[in-house]
Amino acid sequence: MKPTLKTTWLQTLNRRTPLGWLQLSHEKSRLLVAIAGIAFADILIFIQLGFQGALYDSNTALIRALDADIVLVSPSAKNTQNLATFPRRRLYQARDIEGVESAQAIYSGVIQWQNPQTQLEANIQVVGIDPDQIAFHLPEVNDQLDTLKIPQAVLFDRKSRGEYGNVIAQVEQGNRVSTEVDGKTVEIRGLFELGASFGADSFLMTSQQNFSLLFPRRSSGSVSLGLIDVAPGQNAETVAIALRSYLTEDVNVLTLEEFIAKEQAYWSTESPIGFVFGLGATMAFVVGVVIVYQVLSTDVNTHMQEYATFKAMGYRHRYLLSIVFEESIILAVLGFIPGALLSIGLYRLAAHATSLPLILTVNRAILVFILTVIMCLMSGAIATQKLQAADPADMF
Amino acid sequence: MHHHSALAGSTPANSTTIDHLNDQGAIAPSISIRHLDHFFGKGALRKQVLFDISLDIDSGKIIIMTGPSGSGKTTLLTLIGGLRSVQSGSLKFLGQELCGASAQKLTWVRRQAGYIFQAHNLHGSLTAQQNVAMGLEVHSEYSGSEMQQLAAAALEHVGLQDRIHYHPKDLSGGQKQRVAIARALVSRPKLVLADEPTAALDSTSGREVVNLMQQLAKEQGCTILLVTHDNRILDVADRIIHMEDGALVQNTKQKTIDLSNH
């Protein structure tokens, strides 16, 4: 039976007049308006989702670069820009646990500094690491660990937001650039690459000693993050469980994956920003539904008499429904293409202007395409209610 | 004759259709109406528009229904064509009772009847050929290529072979009505219902359209029920029915008798 069914279905498709397409293509200006409207809605959705994605990516960039198996963090730490501290003693205690190969402290704080190029104040996140250990898999940082041992030396994020072109050029030529951080002088002696986040315009990487000089009120006994490497052959989960039962409750023990997931969850659920962009994308979706509905309902109204004629000829109601849904799908595809292409351009513009990692991923493109199809089908479904008025008995 | 065979097509389905028509046509009338009443509106606003209509319409004849506007002739036409549900009495279409018929049966009736409307009602986004093919698409037995072929042949038959790829807006009123006739007749229906098909046309075009309908009816052996105000076209009728105030005034008036009296 199955092959027969398939043949019938194919034959049906083959003999069906593509009425939806013919109706749409017959009214060129209306079609263009519809495509422009859908492309516009798609661009809005792309931009909202793009910034949302950039928010997650940029705010987790630092911790995704961590070279560790397990992370110790204060239970009151909300996110990596706002890390509460915990006693350094926990790191020494952690070394007692079997399977822990090394434990090191990372200090982090946000501070105002003066842009050496414009002399304007900006928020900058300073990260203090132990120059004798590897804390990040950032090759440029790891190559310049010896530089960090020099007093006042800092490494500067070349993907910082703001006007730093001259500074970066100078440092690249081997010059040192000095500036003031909270009344203290620092010297930029090298560069690395991480990218601005929403909370901080840029990153400074420095040694724990230099960090203490910039944050005199912070005791070196209060650390922001603890990085633990497990010994080869040891399972990070197992070691983490052992650490949890051994350490007191003033510290959270998370595997790196858990830590990244927690950070992501914070930005998407607890911070208002994730909600704002989600709302923005939803509004864009609604705008799209309204635009497509306008186009489709106008189309249904214009063809009411023709539809009633089809009914008088013996076409069923579902045939009329299929015309509207055919139009919906065509509009979704035709609107998505320019929407996606323009979004690629806008992503480039926005990435350049904000130093945020705005990239149109294939996954996001697929998501927006599916949303576009749903958007158009919803509009189509609302527009089909008007089809009830196509009553052939009223035509005579 | 050449045109006839072109329009007739060559599918087995068509030959079945014709056999069926011949079987039925000789024995039973294509439409048989008994004591049909019809009402519009509900409750206090309920108003009777058809009163005790009884009528038999034989196969292969042209019947013209006349009467002043509001006399109920269009309502009767829509009941026969399955566009409205029959409320009381009996209406048999090719032997099928339509009183209390399901929506599915009404759809079946609609597929058996060809419609020609006062306005041509062609689809503006479709070419003449595509419009005519829509008359075939509703019948599942035709393949895509057969549909296009038969539609082109039907347009040739109504003299529009040069216009098959034209959209309705590029055709004159008479040409559009000829496309509409081709669309109504391309599936070789047993019954053609026409509601004032000449009303929107000048007298020459109107005459052409009526002659064409007459010619096709003879070739295809179908019954034509035509509602009109146009006295100039009454001569094509085999029988004329007059309606007034929702009732049939003269039951029958055989044109053949009229002609033999001359």
XYZ file of C-alpha atoms in Angstrom:
658
model
C 0.000 0.000 0.000
C 2.755 2.413 0.912
C 4.289 2.892 -2.551
C 0.816 3.550 -3.945
C 0.170 6.221 -1.347
C 3.463 7.862 -2.130
C 2.738 7.909 -5.830
C -0.680 9.415 -5.207
C 0.836 12.114 -3.053
C 3.459 12.930 -5.672
C 0.852 12.967 -8.398
C -1.271 15.312 -6.327
C 1.659 17.665 -5.966
C 2.448 17.385 -9.640
C -1.061 18.256 -10.790
C -1.770 20.949 -8.229
C -1.801 24.485 -9.610
C 0.661 26.493 -7.450
C -2.047 29.013 -6.644
C -0.339 30.503 -3.602
C 2.770 31.306 -5.561
C 0.786 32.570 -8.568
C -1.283 34.864 -6.351
C 1.764 36.234 -4.568
C 3.842 36.736 -7.691
C 0.911 38.336 -9.501
C 0.865 41.212 -7.002
C 4.518 42.230 -7.148
C 4.291 45.289 -4.919
C 2.344 43.462 -2.227
C 4.877 40.649 -2.367
C 7.743 43.103 -1.959
C 6.064 44.730 1.041
C 5.568 41.304 2.599
C 9.171 40.266 1.988
C 10.453 43.561 3.376
C 8.249 43.180 6.448
C 9.388 39.645 7.175
C 13.022 40.554 6.500
C 12.631 43.453 8.939
C 11.165 41.187 11.637
C 13.910 38.651 11.010
C 16.604 41.313 11.303
C 15.125 42.436 14.628
C 15.101 38.855 15.884
C 18.641 38.277 14.623
C 19.907 41.424 16.332
C 18.219 40.588 19.634
C 19.431 37.007 19.612
C 22.839 38.181 18.409
C 23.298 40.503 21.355
C 21.929 37.890 23.701
C 24.442 35.365 22.375
C 27.225 37.934 22.524
C 26.282 38.644 26.136
C 26.641 34.993 27.059
C 29.802 34.523 25.034
C 31.555 37.663 26.207
C 30.638 37.193 29.837
C 31.861 33.643 29.860
C 34.950 34.318 27.713
C 37.208 34.729 30.738
C 36.127 31.566 32.499
C 36.033 29.538 29.293
C 39.707 30.418 28.939
C 40.501 28.998 32.390
C 43.006 26.167 32.391
C 41.571 24.128 35.256
C 39.557 21.017 35.986
C 37.808 22.229 39.099
C 36.979 25.764 40.213
C 36.526 26.984 43.779
C 34.318 30.014 44.103
C 32.571 31.865 46.891
C 28.915 30.830 47.305
C 27.934 34.500 47.244
C 29.657 35.151 43.916
C 26.975 36.129 41.411
C 29.039 36.199 38.257
C 32.632 36.588 37.137
C 32.458 40.375 37.094
C 31.222 40.406 40.629
C 33.192 37.685 42.364
C 32.943 37.585 46.114
C 36.020 36.208 47.797
C 36.782 33.183 49.937
C 39.740 32.403 52.220
C 42.947 31.326 50.482
C 43.316 28.671 53.191
C 40.750 26.544 51.314
C 43.245 26.157 48.487
C 45.914 24.846 50.859
C 43.338 22.481 52.318
C 42.377 21.317 48.849
C 45.913 20.124 48.270
C 45.348 17.501 50.992
C 42.828 15.697 48.862
C 44.091 12.800 46.837
C 43.931 13.458 43.135
C 44.525 17.202 43.418
C 47.694 17.986 41.566
C 47.810 21.741 42.004
C 45.718 24.558 43.401
C 46.223 28.215 42.599
C 44.495 31.477 43.357
C 43.134 34.045 40.940
C 42.262 37.574 41.989
C 39.775 39.626 40.066
C 38.283 43.058 40.431
C 36.702 45.794 38.372
C 38.367 49.177 38.612
C 38.274 52.536 36.849
C 41.257 53.387 34.773
C 42.243 56.172 32.497
C 42.346 55.316 28.820
C 45.949 56.267 27.941
C 44.818 57.425 24.526
C 41.794 59.569 25.384
C 42.436 60.165 29.094
C 38.805 59.169 29.688
C 37.766 56.945 32.572
C 36.590 53.451 31.784
C 35.694 50.268 33.671
C 38.329 47.618 33.402
C 38.484 44.151 34.887
C 41.865 43.355 36.413
C 42.869 39.721 36.782
C 45.788 38.789 39.026
C 47.465 35.425 38.456
C 50.476 33.570 39.791
C 53.183 34.126 37.117
C 54.764 30.802 38.010
C 51.720 28.804 37.029
C 49.482 28.427 34.004
C 45.998 29.775 34.768
C 44.555 30.344 31.279
C 45.000 28.700 27.961
C 45.755 32.051 26.414
C 49.108 31.535 24.594
C 50.003 35.224 24.659
C 49.541 35.416 28.429
C 51.490 32.223 29.015
C 54.384 33.471 26.852
C 54.621 36.701 28.818
C 54.420 35.364 32.366
C 57.984 36.563 33.065
C 57.028 40.084 31.999
C 54.276 40.037 34.618
C 56.843 39.559 37.356
C 58.034 43.137 36.710
C 56.416 45.632 39.101
C 53.596 47.701 37.554
C 53.593 45.484 34.446
C 50.203 44.595 32.946
C 49.045 42.883 29.770
C 46.246 44.595 27.858
C 43.333 43.012 25.977
C 43.680 43.997 22.353
C 39.940 43.424 21.744
C 38.957 46.028 24.323
C 35.967 48.279 23.672
C 36.887 51.917 23.130
C 39.596 53.888 21.371
C 42.784 52.028 22.022
C 44.204 51.849 18.498
C 47.283 53.941 19.256
C 47.950 52.135 22.530
C 47.855 48.753 20.843
C 50.075 49.956 18.000
C 52.604 51.347 20.451
C 52.739 48.150 22.481
C 53.032 46.077 19.347
C 56.089 48.096 18.396
C 57.649 47.114 21.718
C 57.003 50.365 23.576
C 55.547 50.559 27.047
C 52.447 52.628 27.586
C 51.864 54.022 31.053
C 48.575 55.077 32.515
C 46.898 55.644 35.840
C 44.657 53.227 37.653
C 43.032 54.706 40.711
C 45.984 56.986 41.338
C 48.614 54.286 40.729
C 50.733 53.930 37.636
C 50.703 50.801 35.512
C 52.756 49.965 32.447
C 51.256 48.077 29.529
C 54.059 45.784 28.416
C 52.215 43.283 26.304
C 48.939 42.270 24.718
C 46.602 39.310 24.779
C 43.161 38.633 23.342
C 39.908 38.024 25.198
C 37.254 40.566 24.135
C 35.121 43.104 25.974
C 32.123 41.932 27.938
C 28.929 43.774 28.866
C 30.233 44.558 32.334
C 33.782 45.586 31.541
C 35.205 47.417 28.554
C 38.441 45.513 28.718
C 40.723 43.221 30.683
C 44.104 43.741 32.272
C 46.133 40.676 33.144
C 48.748 41.078 35.839
C 50.561 39.264 38.638
C 49.113 38.738 42.091
C 51.695 41.201 43.517
C 50.762 43.933 41.059
C 47.077 43.196 41.682
C 47.563 43.812 45.406
C 49.086 47.197 44.606
C 46.058 48.188 42.533
C 43.590 46.931 45.159
C 45.277 47.851 48.451
C 42.169 47.208 50.489
C 42.017 43.593 49.427
C 43.980 41.118 51.462
C 45.893 38.522 49.497
C 44.236 35.978 51.775
C 40.898 36.663 50.038
C 40.896 35.067 46.633
C 38.314 35.362 43.846
C 38.727 31.997 42.186
C 40.590 28.851 43.015
C 41.830 26.742 40.125
C 42.452 23.085 40.752
C 44.135 20.689 38.358
C 43.552 17.026 39.022
C 46.360 14.528 38.678
C 46.556 12.616 35.390
C 44.165 9.665 35.341
C 41.909 11.200 37.979
C 38.280 12.000 37.339
C 37.393 15.642 37.965
C 33.869 14.742 39.146
C 35.166 12.305 41.742
C 37.763 14.737 43.018
C 35.136 17.493 43.161
C 32.892 15.280 45.312
C 35.786 14.610 47.678
C 36.567 18.313 47.861
C 32.954 19.208 48.613
C 32.791 16.927 51.604
C 36.218 18.049 52.845
C 35.936 21.829 52.509
C 33.674 23.985 54.650
C 30.606 25.605 53.234
C 32.193 29.003 52.620
C 33.314 27.752 49.224
C 31.567 26.149 46.246
C 33.307 23.359 44.376
C 32.382 23.140 40.709
C 33.862 21.373 37.741
C 34.779 23.813 34.984
C 31.732 22.738 32.929
C 29.427 23.299 35.880
C 31.005 26.671 36.517
C 30.479 27.807 32.908
C 26.904 26.515 32.946
C 26.208 28.377 36.183
C 27.590 31.609 34.744
C 25.478 31.192 31.620
C 22.397 30.510 33.743
C 23.040 33.648 35.767
C 23.087 35.855 32.694
C 20.099 34.222 31.077
C 17.821 34.003 34.110
C 18.987 36.248 36.935
C 20.310 39.255 35.099
C 17.691 41.481 33.449
C 19.716 41.535 30.243
C 18.853 38.009 29.142
C 15.183 38.773 29.716
C 15.372 42.084 27.849
C 16.806 40.499 24.734
C 14.379 37.600 24.981
C 11.532 40.097 25.176
C 12.976 42.047 22.251
C 13.086 38.920 20.112
C 9.511 38.057 21.119
C 8.301 41.540 20.191
C 10.040 41.271 16.827
C 8.273 37.948 16.324
C 4.906 39.534 17.117
C 5.637 42.410 14.712
C 6.377 39.792 12.071
C 3.097 37.976 12.744
C 1.171 41.253 12.399
C 2.890 42.220 9.132
C 2.401 38.816 7.533
C -1.190 38.691 8.785
C -1.891 42.070 7.150
C -0.531 40.831 3.841
C -2.290 37.462 3.941
C -5.654 38.792 5.081
C -5.580 41.451 2.347
C -4.797 38.673 -0.085
C -7.678 36.529 1.185
C -10.079 39.491 1.009
C -9.044 40.332 -2.548
C -9.623 36.773 -3.679
C -12.818 36.144 -1.741
C -14.989 35.919 -4.837
C -12.526 33.640 -6.595
C -12.369 31.395 -3.517
C -16.168 31.257 -3.355
C -16.131 30.283 -7.030
C -13.716 27.453 -6.259
C -16.064 26.247 -3.546
C -18.964 26.351 -5.996
C -16.836 24.238 -8.346
C -16.505 21.594 -5.638
C -13.205 22.518 -3.983
C -13.210 21.832 -0.275
C -12.444 24.329 2.443
C -9.105 22.652 3.089
C -8.053 23.438 -0.475
C -8.451 27.137 0.319
C -6.514 26.591 3.552
C -3.708 25.002 1.560
C -3.469 28.126 -0.624
C -3.020 30.373 2.419
C -0.474 28.047 4.028
C 1.399 27.704 0.748
C 1.650 31.494 0.703
C 2.843 31.464 4.325
C 5.703 29.084 3.585
C 6.720 30.977 0.432
C 6.751 34.274 2.333
C 8.783 32.714 5.157
C 11.465 31.509 2.755
C 11.538 34.660 0.631
C 11.601 36.946 3.673
C 14.216 34.974 5.556
C 16.852 35.147 2.798
C 17.249 38.955 2.684
C 16.711 39.095 6.460
C 19.623 36.740 7.097
C 21.910 38.403 4.534
C 21.296 41.881 5.926
C 21.786 40.569 9.447
C 25.266 39.307 8.557
C 26.159 42.853 7.535
C 24.562 44.361 10.640
C 26.391 41.853 12.867
C 29.679 43.051 11.368
C 28.759 46.677 11.977
C 27.625 45.995 15.538
C 30.628 43.792 16.328
C 32.904 46.563 15.143
C 31.079 49.217 17.151
C 30.711 47.273 20.403
C 33.705 44.896 20.375
C 31.252 42.135 21.211
C 31.515 38.714 19.608
C 28.491 38.981 17.266
C 28.629 36.044 14.901
C 25.775 34.583 12.861
C 26.049 30.913 13.695
C 24.388 28.204 11.628
C 22.385 27.166 14.684
C 20.999 30.647 15.119
C 20.184 30.906 11.405
C 18.260 27.608 11.625
C 16.482 28.793 14.771
C 15.425 32.081 13.177
C 14.324 30.296 10.013
C 12.118 27.965 12.071
C 10.766 30.990 13.957
C 10.027 32.685 10.619
C 8.104 29.653 9.379
C 6.137 29.494 12.653
C 5.543 33.257 12.426
C 4.147 32.981 8.898
C 2.083 29.880 9.663
C 0.552 31.618 12.690
C -0.360 34.614 10.558
C -1.722 32.266 7.924
C -3.802 30.428 10.518
C -5.350 33.720 11.683
C -5.921 34.862 8.097
C -7.745 31.630 7.204
C -10.575 32.598 9.567
C -11.623 35.074 6.900
C -12.016 32.192 4.469
C -15.249 31.221 6.226
C -16.801 34.194 4.443
C -16.154 32.558 1.070
C -19.709 31.211 0.693
C -20.709 30.390 -2.867
C -24.417 30.741 -2.028
C -23.861 34.458 -1.469
C -22.379 34.918 -4.907
C -25.575 34.690 -6.905
C -16.302 16.972 -34.941
C -12.614 17.457 -34.508
C -13.236 19.931 -31.741
C -15.657 17.611 -30.122
C -13.143 14.816 -29.794
C -10.563 17.256 -28.467
C -12.855 18.419 -25.726
C -14.074 14.930 -25.004
C -10.606 13.817 -24.046
C -9.700 10.173 -23.990
C -9.523 9.124 -20.361
C -11.394 6.034 -19.275
C -13.044 8.181 -16.609
C -14.665 10.269 -19.290
C -16.134 7.327 -21.083
C -17.579 6.026 -17.818
C -19.133 9.421 -17.286
C -20.782 9.332 -20.681
C -22.105 5.788 -20.209
C -23.554 6.827 -16.908
C -25.235 9.787 -18.499
C -26.722 7.650 -21.249
C -28.015 5.073 -18.795
C -29.645 7.651 -16.618
C -30.663 10.089 -19.296
C -32.911 7.660 -21.046
C -34.680 6.484 -17.932
C -34.651 9.086 -15.133
C -34.613 12.884 -15.396
C -31.347 14.476 -14.274
C -33.198 16.589 -11.739
C -36.412 15.740 -10.016
C -37.994 18.177 -7.570
C -41.068 17.496 -5.440
C -42.853 19.917 -3.083
C -39.763 21.986 -2.424
C -40.132 24.864 0.053
C -37.312 27.139 1.092
C -36.983 29.753 3.817
C -34.505 32.526 4.530
C -33.752 33.906 7.989
C -34.658 32.609 11.399
C -37.366 33.086 14.016
C -39.544 36.154 13.486
C -37.538 37.141 10.395
C -38.100 33.786 8.736
C -39.446 34.341 5.261
C -40.528 31.776 2.724
C -38.929 32.301 -0.697
C -39.871 29.094 -2.540
C -43.347 27.576 -2.452
C -44.150 23.979 -3.302
C -41.896 23.647 -6.356
C -42.279 20.440 -8.343
C -40.215 20.061 -11.487
C -38.479 17.441 -13.630
C -35.585 18.382 -15.837
C -34.623 15.908 -18.535
C -31.092 15.164 -19.603
C -29.632 16.873 -22.637
C -32.055 19.780 -22.670
C -31.641 23.535 -22.383
C -34.030 24.956 -19.848
C -34.372 28.693 -19.420
C -35.780 30.021 -16.174
C -37.208 33.525 -16.291
C -39.001 35.739 -13.869
C -38.693 39.083 -12.127
C -35.888 39.649 -9.681
C -36.751 38.345 -6.249
C -38.929 35.611 -7.719
C -36.646 32.941 -6.242
C -35.140 31.585 -9.468
C -31.551 32.102 -8.306
C -32.346 30.440 -4.992
C -33.718 27.453 -6.866
C -30.576 27.366 -9.007
C -28.301 27.368 -5.949
C -30.330 24.562 -4.369
C -30.053 22.423 -7.490
C -26.302 23.057 -7.693
C -25.619 22.105 -4.089
C -24.662 25.626 -3.026
C -27.420 25.668 -0.415
C -28.885 22.921 1.710
C -32.370 21.749 0.794
C -34.663 22.340 3.794
C -37.907 20.581 2.945
C -39.436 18.608 0.156
C -37.367 16.490 -2.184
C -34.646 17.382 -4.683
C -32.966 14.546 -6.523
C -29.810 15.297 -8.466
C -28.863 12.354 -10.708
C -30.871 10.143 -8.407
C -29.241 11.461 -5.206
C -31.548 13.029 -2.621
C -30.198 16.424 -1.550
C -32.705 17.140 1.213
C -30.685 16.820 4.418
C -27.578 15.924 2.396
C -24.145 15.980 4.059
C -21.536 18.574 3.182
C -19.655 15.813 1.430
C -22.607 15.050 -0.824
C -23.036 18.744 -1.613
C -19.375 18.868 -2.647
C -20.004 15.856 -4.878
C -22.971 17.660 -6.470
C -20.846 20.754 -7.042
C -18.268 18.650 -8.817
C -20.907 17.163 -11.119
C -22.255 20.572 -12.133
C -20.545 23.255 -14.165
C -21.198 26.846 -13.169
C -21.300 29.925 -15.313
C -21.762 33.085 -13.295
C -23.028 36.513 -14.164
C -19.557 37.872 -13.533
C -16.965 35.638 -15.128
C -15.345 34.986 -11.695
C -12.072 33.951 -13.263
C -9.037 33.976 -11.014
C -7.035 37.117 -11.818
C -3.670 35.543 -11.053
C -4.185 32.637 -13.414
C -3.932 32.518 -17.183
C -6.934 31.419 -19.245
C -5.456 27.928 -19.477
C -4.777 27.710 -15.740
C -8.292 28.946 -15.002
C -9.808 26.271 -17.203
C -7.518 23.629 -15.694
C -8.964 24.497 -12.262
C -12.205 22.947 -13.565
C -10.310 19.674 -13.954
C -8.053 19.783 -10.891
C -11.057 19.194 -8.648
C -11.486 15.790 -10.341
C -8.673 13.548 -9.216
C -8.646 11.353 -12.336
C -6.768 13.828 -14.540
C -2.986 14.022 -14.544
C -1.173 17.352 -14.705
C -0.362 17.068 -18.393
C -3.880 15.901 -19.264
C -5.269 18.917 -17.462
C -3.143 21.331 -19.463
C -3.920 19.532 -22.696
C -7.682 19.399 -22.119
C -7.744 23.026 -20.949
C -5.957 24.161 -24.115
C -8.355 22.094 -26.241
C -11.374 23.560 -24.440
C -10.095 27.098 -25.047
C -9.533 26.286 -28.685
C -13.103 25.039 -28.785
C -14.449 28.381 -27.575
C -12.243 30.153 -30.133
C -9.568 31.404 -27.770
C -6.619 29.333 -28.969
C -4.602 32.560 -29.337
C -5.343 33.673 -25.799
C -4.585 30.637 -23.669
C -1.712 32.330 -21.826
C -3.558 35.614 -21.283
C -4.579 36.767 -17.836
C -8.259 37.783 -17.400
C -7.374 41.489 -17.250
C -6.061 41.259 -20.834
C -9.290 39.740 -22.174
C -12.537 41.417 -23.211
C -15.798 40.735 -21.358
C -16.991 38.277 -23.978
C -13.652 36.502 -24.049
C -13.651 36.179 -20.264
C -17.144 34.675 -20.322
C -15.970 32.236 -22.997
C -13.089 31.205 -20.720
C -15.630 30.740 -17.931
C -17.719 28.517 -20.242
C -14.663 26.466 -21.117
C -13.925 26.112 -17.391
C -17.499 24.992 -16.668
C -17.591 22.484 -19.507
C -14.044 21.132 -19.601
C -14.814 18.331 -17.150
C -17.877 17.416 -19.226
C -20.438 17.907 -16.430
C -23.894 16.378 -16.722
C -25.467 19.630 -15.661
C -24.507 23.223 -16.407
C -26.005 25.966 -14.273
C -25.805 29.479 -15.617
C -26.964 32.577 -13.783
C -27.460 35.517 -16.142
C -24.382 34.613 -18.200
C -25.092 37.383 -20.713
C -25.978 40.154 -18.276
C -22.555 41.780 -18.362
C -22.146 41.458 -22.124
C -23.243 43.486 -25.131
C -25.828 41.850 -27.395
C -23.327 40.481 -29.932
C -21.069 38.918 -27.299
C -24.123 37.692 -25.431
C -25.450 36.007 -28.536
C -22.074 34.351 -29.188
C -21.868 33.073 -25.644
C -25.364 31.577 -25.770
C -24.778 29.964 -29.148
C -21.567 28.493 -27.807
C -23.359 27.068 -24.785
C -26.016 25.597 -27.005
C -23.479 24.034 -29.332
C -21.457 22.519 -26.482
C -24.586 21.228 -24.778
C -25.573 19.410 -27.933
C -22.073 17.980 -28.410
C -21.642 16.870 -24.821
C -25.239 15.921 -24.194
C -25.427 17.875 -20.973
C -28.397 19.595 -19.393
C -28.253 23.367 -19.190
C -30.323 25.328 -16.710
C -30.080 29.001 -17.484
C -31.488 31.883 -15.478
C -31.912 35.045 -17.494
C -33.742 38.314 -17.964
C -32.525 38.518 -21.515
C -35.494 37.889 -23.847
C -33.231 37.861 -26.907
C -31.798 34.479 -26.003
C -34.996 32.598 -25.216
C -34.946 30.931 -28.632
C -32.182 28.508 -27.616
C -34.399 26.966 -24.935
C -35.938 23.532 -25.271
C -38.190 24.541 -22.435
C -38.937 27.780 -20.599
C -39.890 27.938 -16.927
C -41.369 31.087 -15.486
C -41.204 31.898 -11.809
C -43.076 34.488 -9.845
C -43.182 35.091 -6.090
C -41.371 31.875 -5.369
C -43.619 29.584 -7.360
C -43.595 28.136 -10.868
C -46.166 29.910 -12.994
C -46.297 27.812 -16.110
C -45.213 24.349 -15.449
C -43.899 23.571 -18.910
C -43.778 25.166 -22.276
C -42.217 22.944 -24.852
C -40.401 24.909 -27.484
C -40.718 22.009 -29.906
C -44.487 22.421 -29.792
C -44.159 26.173 -30.379
C -42.004 25.556 -33.392
C -44.286 22.908 -34.863
C -47.210 25.345 -34.621
C -45.436 27.779 -36.922
